[in-house]
Tab-separated table of C-alpha atoms in Angstrom:
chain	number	residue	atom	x	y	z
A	193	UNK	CA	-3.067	2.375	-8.588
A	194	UNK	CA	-4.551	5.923	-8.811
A	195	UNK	CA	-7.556	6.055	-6.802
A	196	UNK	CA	-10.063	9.058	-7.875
A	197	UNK	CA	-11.864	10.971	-4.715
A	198	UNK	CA	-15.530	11.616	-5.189
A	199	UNK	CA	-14.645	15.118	-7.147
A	200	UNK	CA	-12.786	15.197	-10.935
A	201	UNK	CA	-9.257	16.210	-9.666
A	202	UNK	CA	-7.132	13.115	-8.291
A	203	UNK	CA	-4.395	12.542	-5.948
A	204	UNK	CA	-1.984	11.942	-7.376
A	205	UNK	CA	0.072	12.620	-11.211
A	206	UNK	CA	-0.047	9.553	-13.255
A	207	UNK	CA	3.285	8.552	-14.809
A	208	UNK	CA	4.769	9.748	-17.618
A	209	UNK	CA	4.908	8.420	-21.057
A	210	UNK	CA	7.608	6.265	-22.157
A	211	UNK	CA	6.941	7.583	-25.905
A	212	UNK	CA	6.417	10.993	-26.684
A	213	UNK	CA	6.793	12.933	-29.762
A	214	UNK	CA	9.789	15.721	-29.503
A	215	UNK	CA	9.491	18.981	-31.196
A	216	UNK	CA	12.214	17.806	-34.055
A	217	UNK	CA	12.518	21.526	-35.361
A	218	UNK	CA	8.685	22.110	-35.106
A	219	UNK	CA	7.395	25.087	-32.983
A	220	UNK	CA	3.705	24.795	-33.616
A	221	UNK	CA	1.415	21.665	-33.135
A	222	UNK	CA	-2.514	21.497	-32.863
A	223	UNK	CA	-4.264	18.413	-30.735
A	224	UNK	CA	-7.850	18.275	-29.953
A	225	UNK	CA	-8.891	16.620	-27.080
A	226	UNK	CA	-12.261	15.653	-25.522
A	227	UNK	CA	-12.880	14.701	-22.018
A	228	UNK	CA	-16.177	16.079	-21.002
A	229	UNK	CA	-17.807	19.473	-21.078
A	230	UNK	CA	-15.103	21.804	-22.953
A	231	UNK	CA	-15.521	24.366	-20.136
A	232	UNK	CA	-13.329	22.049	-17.976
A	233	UNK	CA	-10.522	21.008	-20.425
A	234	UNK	CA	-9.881	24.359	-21.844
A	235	UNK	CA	-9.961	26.050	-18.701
A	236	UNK	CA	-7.020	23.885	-17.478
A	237	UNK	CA	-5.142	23.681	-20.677
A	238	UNK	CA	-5.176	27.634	-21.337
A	239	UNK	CA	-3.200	27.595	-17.572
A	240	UNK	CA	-0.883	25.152	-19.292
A	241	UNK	CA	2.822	26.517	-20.410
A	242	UNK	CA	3.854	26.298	-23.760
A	243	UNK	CA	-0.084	26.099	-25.081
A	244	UNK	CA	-0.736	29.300	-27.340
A	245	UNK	CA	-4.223	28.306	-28.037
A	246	UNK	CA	-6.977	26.510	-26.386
A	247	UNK	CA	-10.539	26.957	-28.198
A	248	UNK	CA	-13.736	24.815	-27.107
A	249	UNK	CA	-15.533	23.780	-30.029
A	250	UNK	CA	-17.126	20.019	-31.142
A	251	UNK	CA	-15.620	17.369	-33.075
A	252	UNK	CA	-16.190	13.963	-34.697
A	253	UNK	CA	-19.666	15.514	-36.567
A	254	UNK	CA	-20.362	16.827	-39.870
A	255	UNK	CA	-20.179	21.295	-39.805
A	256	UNK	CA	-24.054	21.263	-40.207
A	257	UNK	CA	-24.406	19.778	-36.596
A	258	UNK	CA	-21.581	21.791	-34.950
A	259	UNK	CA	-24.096	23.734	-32.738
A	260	UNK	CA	-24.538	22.980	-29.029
A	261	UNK	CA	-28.435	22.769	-28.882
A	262	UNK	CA	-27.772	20.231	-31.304
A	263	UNK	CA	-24.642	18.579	-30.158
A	264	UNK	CA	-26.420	18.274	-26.654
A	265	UNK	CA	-29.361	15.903	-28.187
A	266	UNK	CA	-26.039	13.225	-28.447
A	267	UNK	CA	-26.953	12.014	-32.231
A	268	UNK	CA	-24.673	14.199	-33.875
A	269	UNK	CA	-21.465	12.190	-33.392
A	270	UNK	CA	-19.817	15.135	-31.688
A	271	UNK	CA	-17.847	15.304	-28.785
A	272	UNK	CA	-17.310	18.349	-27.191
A	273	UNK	CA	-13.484	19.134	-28.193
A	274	UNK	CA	-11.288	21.086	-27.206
A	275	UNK	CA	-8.448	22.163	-29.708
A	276	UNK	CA	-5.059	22.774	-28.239
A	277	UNK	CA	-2.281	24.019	-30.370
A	278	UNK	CA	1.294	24.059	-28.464
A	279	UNK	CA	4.841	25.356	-28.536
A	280	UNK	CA	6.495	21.427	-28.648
A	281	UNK	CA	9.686	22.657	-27.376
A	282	UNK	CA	7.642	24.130	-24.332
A	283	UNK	CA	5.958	21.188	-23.950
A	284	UNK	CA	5.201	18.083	-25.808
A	285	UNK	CA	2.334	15.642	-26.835
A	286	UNK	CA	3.095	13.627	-24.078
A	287	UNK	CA	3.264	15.745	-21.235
A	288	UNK	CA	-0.324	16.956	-22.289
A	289	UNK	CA	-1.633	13.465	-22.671
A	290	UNK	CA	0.116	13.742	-18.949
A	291	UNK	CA	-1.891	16.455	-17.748
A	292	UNK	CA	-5.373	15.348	-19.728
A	293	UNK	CA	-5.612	12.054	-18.369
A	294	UNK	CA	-4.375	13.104	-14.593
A	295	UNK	CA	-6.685	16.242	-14.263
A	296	UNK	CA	-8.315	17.139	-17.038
A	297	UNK	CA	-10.850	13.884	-17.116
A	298	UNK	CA	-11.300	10.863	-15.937
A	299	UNK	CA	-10.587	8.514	-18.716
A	300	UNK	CA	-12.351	5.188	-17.178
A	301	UNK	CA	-15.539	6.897	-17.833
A	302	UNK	CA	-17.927	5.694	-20.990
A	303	UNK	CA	-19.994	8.295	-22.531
A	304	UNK	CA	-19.574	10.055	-19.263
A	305	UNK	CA	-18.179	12.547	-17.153
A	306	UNK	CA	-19.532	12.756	-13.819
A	307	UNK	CA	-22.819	14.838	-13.851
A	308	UNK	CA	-22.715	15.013	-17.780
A	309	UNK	CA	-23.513	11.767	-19.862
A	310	UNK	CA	-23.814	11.177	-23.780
A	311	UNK	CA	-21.339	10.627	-26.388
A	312	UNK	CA	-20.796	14.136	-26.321
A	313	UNK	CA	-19.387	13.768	-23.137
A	314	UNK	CA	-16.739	10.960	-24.323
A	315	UNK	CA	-13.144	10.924	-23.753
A	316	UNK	CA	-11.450	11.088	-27.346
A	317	UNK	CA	-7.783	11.751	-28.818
A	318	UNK	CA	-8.400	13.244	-32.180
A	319	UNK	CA	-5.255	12.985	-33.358
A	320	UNK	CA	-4.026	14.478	-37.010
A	321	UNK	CA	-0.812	12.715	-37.741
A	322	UNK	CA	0.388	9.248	-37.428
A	323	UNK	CA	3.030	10.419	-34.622
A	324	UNK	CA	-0.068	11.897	-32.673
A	325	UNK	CA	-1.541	8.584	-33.244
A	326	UNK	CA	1.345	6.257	-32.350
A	327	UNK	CA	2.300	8.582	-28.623
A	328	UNK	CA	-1.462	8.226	-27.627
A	329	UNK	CA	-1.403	4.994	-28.311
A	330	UNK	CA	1.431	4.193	-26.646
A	331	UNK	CA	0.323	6.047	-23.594
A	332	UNK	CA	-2.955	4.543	-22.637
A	333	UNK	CA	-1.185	0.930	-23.398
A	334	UNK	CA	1.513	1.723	-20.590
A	335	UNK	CA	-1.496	2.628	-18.376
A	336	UNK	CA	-3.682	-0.140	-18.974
A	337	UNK	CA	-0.646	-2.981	-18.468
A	338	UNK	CA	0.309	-0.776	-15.662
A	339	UNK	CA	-3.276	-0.752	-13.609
A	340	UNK	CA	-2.614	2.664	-13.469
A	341	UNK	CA	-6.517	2.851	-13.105
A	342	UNK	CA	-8.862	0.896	-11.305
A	343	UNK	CA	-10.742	0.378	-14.383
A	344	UNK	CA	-9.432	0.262	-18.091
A	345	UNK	CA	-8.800	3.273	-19.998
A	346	UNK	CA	-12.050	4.340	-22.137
A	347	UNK	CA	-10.501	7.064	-23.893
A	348	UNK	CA	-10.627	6.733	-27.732
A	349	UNK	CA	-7.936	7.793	-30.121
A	350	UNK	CA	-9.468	8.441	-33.797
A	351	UNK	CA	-8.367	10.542	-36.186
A	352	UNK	CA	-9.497	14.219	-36.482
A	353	UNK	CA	-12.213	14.505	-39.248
A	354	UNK	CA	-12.876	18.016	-38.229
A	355	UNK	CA	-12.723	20.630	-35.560
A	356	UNK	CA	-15.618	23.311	-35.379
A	357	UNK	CA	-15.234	26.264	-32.863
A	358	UNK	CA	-17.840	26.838	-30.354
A	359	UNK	CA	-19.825	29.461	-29.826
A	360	UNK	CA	-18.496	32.564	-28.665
A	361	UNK	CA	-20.142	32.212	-25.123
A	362	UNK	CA	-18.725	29.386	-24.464
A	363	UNK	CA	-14.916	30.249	-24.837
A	364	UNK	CA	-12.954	31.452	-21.643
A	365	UNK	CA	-15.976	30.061	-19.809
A	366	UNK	CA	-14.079	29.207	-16.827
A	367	UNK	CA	-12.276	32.513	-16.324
A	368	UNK	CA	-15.228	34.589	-17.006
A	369	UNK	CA	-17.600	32.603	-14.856
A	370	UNK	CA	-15.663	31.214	-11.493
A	371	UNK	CA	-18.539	31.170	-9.354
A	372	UNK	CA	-20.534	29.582	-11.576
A	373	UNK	CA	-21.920	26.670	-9.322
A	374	UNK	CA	-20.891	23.880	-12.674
A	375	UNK	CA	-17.169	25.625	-12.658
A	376	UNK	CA	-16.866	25.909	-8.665
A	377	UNK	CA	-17.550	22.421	-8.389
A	378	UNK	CA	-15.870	20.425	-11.389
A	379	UNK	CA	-13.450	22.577	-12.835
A	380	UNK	CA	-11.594	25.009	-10.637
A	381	UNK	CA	-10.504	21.536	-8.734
A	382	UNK	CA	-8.966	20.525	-12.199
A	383	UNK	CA	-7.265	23.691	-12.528
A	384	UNK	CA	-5.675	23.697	-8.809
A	385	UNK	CA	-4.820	20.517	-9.508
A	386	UNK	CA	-2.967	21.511	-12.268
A	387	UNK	CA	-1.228	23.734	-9.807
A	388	UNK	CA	-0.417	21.493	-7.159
A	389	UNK	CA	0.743	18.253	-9.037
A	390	UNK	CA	2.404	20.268	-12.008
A	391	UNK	CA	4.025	23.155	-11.261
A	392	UNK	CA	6.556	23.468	-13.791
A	393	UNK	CA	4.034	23.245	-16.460
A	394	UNK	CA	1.118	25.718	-14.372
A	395	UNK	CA	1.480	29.473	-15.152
A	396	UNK	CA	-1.181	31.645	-12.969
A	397	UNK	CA	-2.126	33.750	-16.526
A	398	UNK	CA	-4.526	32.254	-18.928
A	399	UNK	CA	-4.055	32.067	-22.677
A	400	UNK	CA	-7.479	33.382	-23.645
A	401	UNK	CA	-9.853	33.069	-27.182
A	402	UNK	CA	-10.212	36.639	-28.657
A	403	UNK	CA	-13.528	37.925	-29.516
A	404	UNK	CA	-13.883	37.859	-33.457
């Protein structure tokens, strides 16, 4: 059973999914994931091989809504999202699902990540295809009959009625603001962790959002 210290990054890598979705002659493919405040996830995932894009943004809203003074009141129906698109022959659905639920958040949590709780803080697969839907699926399944967790997986997998980008201060938040007490403390861990537990997948150089 994976046993969480009192910070977001664990101990240990979770196993691997028994269903994943290969790249079948596909080089591009576009998740968006949601485990928290964005900052975190797309920090790690931009450190992730085989990702070509990682942009923070919100999802699960309507457009009209897609702005974080409004997002933060938690009655929108957003989550803050991150939306990953990825070289499947680098690295597949699976092996992020991999990464997300080992360091990128901790998927037991309801409306919740550590310091940060609302809805807009939930832990969501927004998938956009049924193959997206069936390897997420499949994935927190394995870890629930495993007891991977000490608690049962809360992450929801729903499918993607929308991604809106973020504002442009919020994108390569991590990288531009390391010292940033919020970063130091929650989300360089994740990205060391990323580091340490999986190396073949870490490269040192992010993938960064361009200014428009």
């Amino acid at each position: 059973m994976l046993r969480r210290p009192a910070g977001p990054a664990p101990t240990a890598p979770i196993p691997a999914p028994l269903i994943d979705n290969p790249a079948a002659g596909r080089t591009s493919e576009t998740i968006v994931l949601a485990g928290g405040c964005f900052w975190g996830i797309q920090g790690v995932f931009q450190h992730v091989k085989g990702v070509t894009a990682a942009v923070s943004g919100y999802a699960g809203g309507r457009a009209a809504t897609a702005h974080y003074e409004v997002v933060g009141t938690g009655t929108t129906g957003h989550a803050e999202s991150v939306q990953i698109t990825f070289d499947p022959r680098q690295v597949t659905l699976g092996q992020l699902l991999r990464i997300f639920f080992t360091v990128g958040t901790d998927p037991t949590q309801v409306n919740q990540q550590f310091p940060d709780a609302g809805p807009q803080y939930r832990s969501v697969v927004f998938f956009s295809t049924p193959a997206q839907k069936r390897v997420a699926e499949a994935y927190i399944a394995q870890l629930n009959a495993a007891h991977v967790f000490a608690a049962p997986i809360a992450t929801q997998v729903t499918a993607n009625p929308g991604f809106y980008a973020a504002e442009a201060y919020h994108q390569n938040y991590l990288t531009l603001h390391p010292t940033q007490p919020y970063i130091a403390t929650y989300d360089l861990p994740k990205v060391e962790a990323l580091k340490r537990m999986f190396p073949a997948f870490y490269r040192a150089q992010p993938v960064l959002v361009r200014a428009p």
